[in-house]
């Protein structure tokens, strides 16, 4: 469909109005509230990208409301190995996503609400947005003790973090998004956000851990839907628009042309892991073999998520030298990823002499290496 | 001479980069002339210091996190230059100019200052510095359509190179959908528009088709009587293809596969194929499927194929053997660890079911379920992926009938199973009936396995599957 740029914006406006009210369309709407019908973190992050790239925010600001099924979301320049327990994520089938905004790592589930405030670069104002959220919470439940800190966090009862903030600025548009804990699973949150990986050295943005609390704990009558509604209402009041939330489907290619490409890009290994800033791993494997414990020093440099340099300090002749060098050569350049390493290691084993002792040593070493990833 | 060359083609971006390359190559060869080339290149363009613009919120410094370009790269206005971070905000810095990056003022993780130079860009002197506005001023052109920058109050964003491409192909920019940032029209958009246009110029009548000059390959298809058939007519205008070859190093798993497959091909393979009538097995599986489901296991055909193979291996153990490197010794493996080739994102992995010789069909099915779910989650461990002695590859789930599978060392045989098709066959009475037919293609190591052994094994395997009740006699 060949559309002129001006028509494209109109299509967006007209297509997504569910119940077009004559009055609504005729007023000069300086803002709009949209909510995603999907709980897929990649689809929702893709919507953010899409709005950022395609909507003329000079004409209207946008508030985007979304929730995700269990996922860990790291900031643009972070190191997932440093930030979370990747092994646990894989076991529990919790998704890992890297967002395009900066900041730290957060855990999302349906008990957490996400808000994205889209404005032009000039109108980018995080404090105002957070004050709006606090005002909405207080209007909903006046007894809640919530306030905004100068680190752009929202604290409950002066002490517990219930919201974290991050932002993305482009050439002409900007967005500020934040989380809000209503009734998230705190046990899962604390277990997935604890990294078991030792010996990592990197310049990636570190997260600042904080004690968290759910709003639900102070007031069990609260639900995520109520929070979303209250914030939408406050936004509508402040922007002088109707309190009308438009639902959008992030899989709708007609409404959001190019959205599926964006969703796919966010799921690629190259984006999620490959964008990790260069880091090094320097640790010691304690391998229990027969009746002794072997201390094996390992040093690796990882760039773009791939092993650039690999050194494994094995006792001499523990593995045939040719085999050892084959392993190191194959690891160099391959992804710092358990799947890849397992496949690599087991494939290489086919080339070895069929010796049970050799096989068990090889498997032991490879399994220990995989634990680092 | 060289100065003249640069000036004449500097406005066409894609040709410009070719000449830049030429300069670099010659610069390498003639070191004493290097300075000569460089100074002449510099004098062609003006170096502009692109300063880091205001981020907002009173921020004065940011950390440089990623460069999207490097020194020597060509950039267009609005291309992303780098990503900087400041206090939880990630900012994409885009170029204000078209030109070539000459200097990066910061490295990754350096602190960059607002108002200070970020990169040096060499822009074409004749064009001058682009203004702060979003619209790029184009050199004067004769056609109004191409300077058409305002359409219904919206500015069409496109770089001069894109505008030229549009003009050369007689395209109105107003008719092109821009897919770049802020609906900017990219080269790809022009090409997509062109591709759609070729369809639109099909001549309506057959007579016109004959008159048009057709390329050799099209003359065969020319049937002028058939009006309904549209024969693609070659476009007279030059089609610009901007796709580039992409070269990547072979790493990780692929590297390992290269080694394994190279070793595998050293094995002299011979093939043996046959057709199996699975009509009875299909029926049996239908009956057993619900029973397995009650026990929480999904029953496919593979457990039957695997168990039948193991029963066959009991009779022909040489197929479950391994030849050492010097071909001095053959080791007959006691365990039947039958591998199932699985296709994953990484590529081919072969988990195996251990000790099939002591497993029931149900045990095998249950184990397969476990391996398959671990496989799709990418969580197969080394013990599941090593120790295989014989492999079956069910390529038929994707498609195909006969195949030429490659033996996976240190094994000596492999079987590829084609898809199950419903085909007409003759029964004992000479009547035609609907048969469920599957093809199998075996490959074996001819150094220690001969054709007769393979054929007999295959026949035995086939007999178990064509008449599943016979498996009962030999089940251990």
Coordinates of C-alpha atoms in Angstrom, one line a residue, chain A residues 43-322:
Chain A
X43 CA 6.2 -7.5 21.0
X44 CA 5.7 -4.7 23.5
X45 CA 9.2 -3.4 23.3
X46 CA 8.7 -3.5 19.5
X47 CA 5.7 -1.2 19.9
X48 CA 7.8 1.3 21.8
X49 CA 10.3 1.2 18.9
X50 CA 7.5 1.6 16.4
X51 CA 5.9 4.6 18.1
X52 CA 9.4 6.2 18.6
X53 CA 10.2 5.8 14.9
X54 CA 6.8 6.5 13.3
X55 CA 4.6 8.8 15.3
X56 CA 4.9 12.6 15.0
X57 CA 5.0 13.4 18.7
X58 CA 4.8 17.1 17.9
X59 CA 1.1 16.6 17.1
X60 CA 0.3 14.3 20.0
X61 CA 2.1 12.8 23.0
X62 CA 1.4 9.2 23.8
X63 CA 1.1 7.2 27.0
X64 CA 1.6 3.5 26.4
X65 CA 0.5 0.9 29.0
X66 CA 1.7 -2.6 28.9
X67 CA 2.3 -5.7 31.0
X68 CA 4.4 -8.8 30.4
X69 CA 4.4 -12.4 31.2
X70 CA 7.5 -13.4 33.2
X71 CA 10.6 -11.8 31.7
X72 CA 13.8 -10.2 32.8
X73 CA 14.6 -6.9 31.0
X74 CA 18.1 -5.6 30.9
X75 CA 19.2 -2.1 29.9
X76 CA 20.8 -1.3 26.6
X77 CA 24.4 -1.4 27.8
X78 CA 24.2 -4.1 30.4
X79 CA 25.7 -7.6 30.7
X80 CA 23.1 -10.3 31.3
X81 CA 25.6 -12.6 32.9
X82 CA 26.3 -10.0 35.5
X83 CA 22.7 -9.1 36.0
X84 CA 20.7 -12.3 36.3
X85 CA 20.8 -16.0 36.8
X86 CA 20.6 -17.1 33.2
X87 CA 20.5 -20.8 34.2
X88 CA 17.5 -20.2 36.3
X89 CA 15.8 -18.2 33.5
X90 CA 16.3 -21.1 31.1
X91 CA 15.0 -23.6 33.5
X92 CA 11.9 -21.6 34.4
X93 CA 11.4 -20.6 30.8
X94 CA 11.5 -16.9 31.7
X95 CA 12.3 -14.7 28.7
X96 CA 15.3 -12.4 28.6
X97 CA 15.0 -9.1 26.7
X98 CA 17.3 -6.2 26.1
X99 CA 15.5 -2.9 25.8
X100 CA 16.8 0.1 23.9
X101 CA 16.7 2.5 26.8
X102 CA 19.5 2.7 29.4
X103 CA 19.3 1.9 33.1
X104 CA 19.3 -1.3 35.1
X105 CA 17.7 -4.7 35.1
X106 CA 14.1 -5.4 36.1
X107 CA 11.9 -8.4 36.5
X108 CA 8.4 -8.2 34.8
X109 CA 5.4 -10.4 35.4
X110 CA 1.7 -9.7 35.2
X111 CA 1.8 -8.1 38.7
X112 CA 4.0 -5.4 37.3
X113 CA 2.7 -2.5 35.2
X114 CA 4.8 -0.7 32.6
X115 CA 4.2 2.9 31.5
X116 CA 5.9 4.7 28.6
X117 CA 5.6 8.4 28.2
X118 CA 6.3 9.5 24.6
X119 CA 7.1 13.1 23.9
X120 CA 9.3 15.2 21.6
X121 CA 12.9 15.6 22.6
X122 CA 12.2 19.1 23.8
X123 CA 9.3 18.0 26.0
X124 CA 11.3 15.1 27.6
X125 CA 10.6 15.5 31.3
X126 CA 11.0 12.5 33.6
X127 CA 10.2 14.1 36.9
X128 CA 6.9 15.4 35.6
X129 CA 5.9 12.0 34.5
X130 CA 6.7 10.4 37.8
X131 CA 4.9 13.0 39.7
X132 CA 1.9 12.2 37.6
X133 CA 2.1 8.6 38.6
X134 CA 2.4 9.5 42.3
X135 CA -0.6 11.8 42.0
X136 CA -2.6 9.1 40.4
X137 CA -1.7 6.6 43.1
X138 CA -2.6 9.1 45.8
X139 CA -5.9 9.8 44.1
X140 CA -6.7 6.1 44.0
X141 CA -5.5 5.4 47.6
X142 CA -4.8 8.6 49.6
X143 CA -3.2 6.7 52.5
X144 CA -0.4 5.3 50.3
X145 CA 3.0 6.7 51.3
X146 CA 4.6 7.1 47.9
X147 CA 7.1 9.7 46.7
X148 CA 9.7 10.3 43.9
X149 CA 13.4 10.4 44.7
X150 CA 15.9 12.4 42.7
X151 CA 17.2 9.1 41.2
X152 CA 13.9 8.9 39.5
X153 CA 12.7 6.0 41.7
X154 CA 9.3 5.8 43.3
X155 CA 9.5 4.6 46.9
X156 CA 6.8 3.1 49.1
X157 CA 6.9 3.8 52.8
X158 CA 10.0 5.8 52.4
X159 CA 12.1 2.7 51.9
X160 CA 11.0 0.3 49.3
X161 CA 11.4 0.7 45.6
X162 CA 8.2 0.2 43.6
X163 CA 9.2 1.8 40.4
X164 CA 12.4 2.1 38.3
X165 CA 12.9 4.4 35.4
X166 CA 14.8 4.4 32.1
X167 CA 14.7 6.6 29.0
X168 CA 15.6 6.6 25.3
X169 CA 16.3 9.8 23.3
X170 CA 16.4 9.9 19.5
X171 CA 16.8 12.7 17.1
X172 CA 13.4 14.3 17.5
X173 CA 11.5 12.0 19.8
X174 CA 12.1 10.6 23.3
X175 CA 10.5 8.2 25.7
X176 CA 10.6 7.7 29.4
X177 CA 9.4 4.4 30.7
X178 CA 9.0 3.0 34.2
X179 CA 7.8 0.0 36.0
X180 CA 5.3 -0.2 38.9
X181 CA 5.1 -3.1 41.2
X182 CA 1.6 -4.0 42.1
X183 CA 1.6 -7.7 42.8
X184 CA 4.7 -9.3 41.3
X185 CA 6.3 -12.5 42.5
X186 CA 9.0 -11.2 44.8
X187 CA 10.5 -14.6 45.4
X188 CA 11.1 -15.2 41.7
X189 CA 12.2 -11.6 41.3
X190 CA 15.0 -11.9 43.9
X191 CA 16.2 -15.3 42.7
X192 CA 16.4 -14.4 39.0
X193 CA 18.1 -11.1 39.6
X194 CA 20.9 -12.7 41.5
X195 CA 23.8 -13.6 39.3
X196 CA 25.7 -16.8 40.1
X197 CA 28.5 -16.1 37.7
X198 CA 31.9 -15.3 39.3
X199 CA 35.0 -13.6 38.0
X200 CA 33.3 -11.3 35.5
X201 CA 34.9 -8.0 34.7
X202 CA 33.2 -5.4 32.5
X203 CA 32.4 -1.8 32.0
X204 CA 28.7 -2.6 31.4
X205 CA 26.2 -0.5 33.3
X206 CA 25.7 -2.2 36.7
X207 CA 22.3 -2.4 38.3
X208 CA 21.8 -0.8 41.7
X209 CA 20.0 -3.4 43.8
X210 CA 17.2 -2.2 46.0
X211 CA 14.6 -3.6 48.4
X212 CA 11.3 -3.8 46.7
X213 CA 7.7 -4.1 47.8
X214 CA 4.4 -4.6 46.1
X215 CA 1.7 -2.0 46.5
X216 CA -0.5 -5.0 47.1
X217 CA 1.2 -5.6 50.4
X218 CA 0.1 -2.2 51.7
X219 CA -3.4 -2.5 50.2
X220 CA -4.6 -6.0 49.1
X221 CA -7.5 -4.5 47.2
X222 CA -5.2 -3.1 44.5
X223 CA -4.9 -4.8 41.1
X224 CA -2.8 -4.0 38.1
X225 CA -5.8 -3.1 36.1
X226 CA -6.8 -0.5 38.8
X227 CA -3.3 1.1 38.7
X228 CA -3.4 1.3 34.9
X229 CA -6.8 2.9 35.0
X230 CA -5.9 5.4 37.6
X231 CA -2.7 6.5 35.8
X232 CA -4.6 6.8 32.5
X233 CA -7.2 8.9 34.2
X234 CA -4.6 11.3 35.7
X235 CA -2.8 11.5 32.3
X236 CA -6.1 12.3 30.6
X237 CA -6.9 15.0 33.1
X238 CA -3.5 16.6 32.8
X239 CA -3.5 16.5 29.0
X240 CA -7.1 17.6 28.8
X241 CA -8.3 14.6 26.8
X242 CA -11.0 12.0 27.2
X243 CA -10.2 9.2 29.5
X244 CA -10.2 6.7 26.6
X245 CA -7.7 3.9 26.3
X246 CA -7.2 2.5 22.8
X247 CA -6.2 -1.1 22.6
X248 CA -3.6 -2.1 20.1
X249 CA -2.4 -5.5 18.9
X250 CA 1.4 -5.6 18.5
X251 CA 1.1 -8.3 15.9
X252 CA -1.0 -6.2 13.6
X253 CA 1.2 -5.4 10.6
X254 CA -1.4 -3.3 8.8
X255 CA -1.8 -1.0 11.7
X256 CA 1.9 -0.9 12.6
X257 CA 3.8 -1.6 9.4
X258 CA 7.2 -3.1 10.0
X259 CA 6.4 -4.1 13.6
X260 CA 7.1 -7.8 13.1
X261 CA 10.6 -7.0 11.9
X262 CA 11.2 -5.0 15.1
X263 CA 9.8 -7.8 17.2
X264 CA 12.0 -10.4 15.5
X265 CA 15.1 -8.2 15.9
X266 CA 14.6 -7.9 19.6
X267 CA 14.6 -11.6 19.9
X268 CA 17.8 -12.3 18.0
X269 CA 20.8 -13.6 19.9
X270 CA 22.8 -10.8 18.3
X271 CA 20.7 -8.2 20.0
X272 CA 20.0 -9.9 23.4
X273 CA 23.5 -11.3 24.0
X274 CA 25.6 -9.9 21.2
X275 CA 25.2 -6.3 22.3
X276 CA 26.9 -7.0 25.6
X277 CA 29.9 -4.7 26.0
X278 CA 33.2 -6.5 26.0
X279 CA 33.9 -8.4 29.2
X280 CA 36.3 -10.9 30.6
X281 CA 35.8 -14.0 32.7
X282 CA 38.5 -15.0 35.1
X283 CA 37.6 -17.9 37.3
X284 CA 38.6 -21.3 38.7
X285 CA 36.8 -24.5 37.9
X286 CA 36.7 -27.0 40.7
X287 CA 36.4 -30.3 38.9
X288 CA 35.8 -33.4 40.9
X289 CA 37.4 -36.3 39.1
X290 CA 37.6 -39.8 40.5
X291 CA 38.8 -39.1 44.0
X292 CA 40.5 -35.7 43.6
X293 CA 39.5 -32.2 43.0
X294 CA 41.2 -30.4 40.1
X295 CA 41.6 -26.6 40.2
X296 CA 41.5 -25.4 36.6
X297 CA 42.0 -21.7 35.9
X298 CA 39.9 -20.3 33.1
X299 CA 40.4 -16.9 31.4
X300 CA 38.2 -15.8 28.6
X301 CA 37.5 -12.5 26.8
X302 CA 34.0 -12.1 25.4
X303 CA 33.2 -9.5 22.7
X304 CA 29.8 -9.2 21.0
X305 CA 28.8 -12.2 23.1
X306 CA 31.5 -14.4 21.4
X307 CA 34.6 -15.8 22.9
X308 CA 37.6 -13.8 21.6
X309 CA 40.3 -15.4 23.7
X310 CA 40.1 -18.6 25.6
X311 CA 42.7 -20.0 28.1
X312 CA 42.1 -23.2 30.1
X313 CA 44.8 -24.2 32.5
X314 CA 44.6 -27.9 32.6
X315 CA 47.1 -30.2 34.2
X316 CA 49.6 -31.5 31.6
X317 CA 48.4 -34.5 29.5
X318 CA 45.1 -34.6 31.3
X319 CA 43.7 -34.3 27.8
X320 CA 45.7 -35.2 24.7
X321 CA 47.3 -31.9 23.6
X322 CA 45.9 -32.1 20.1

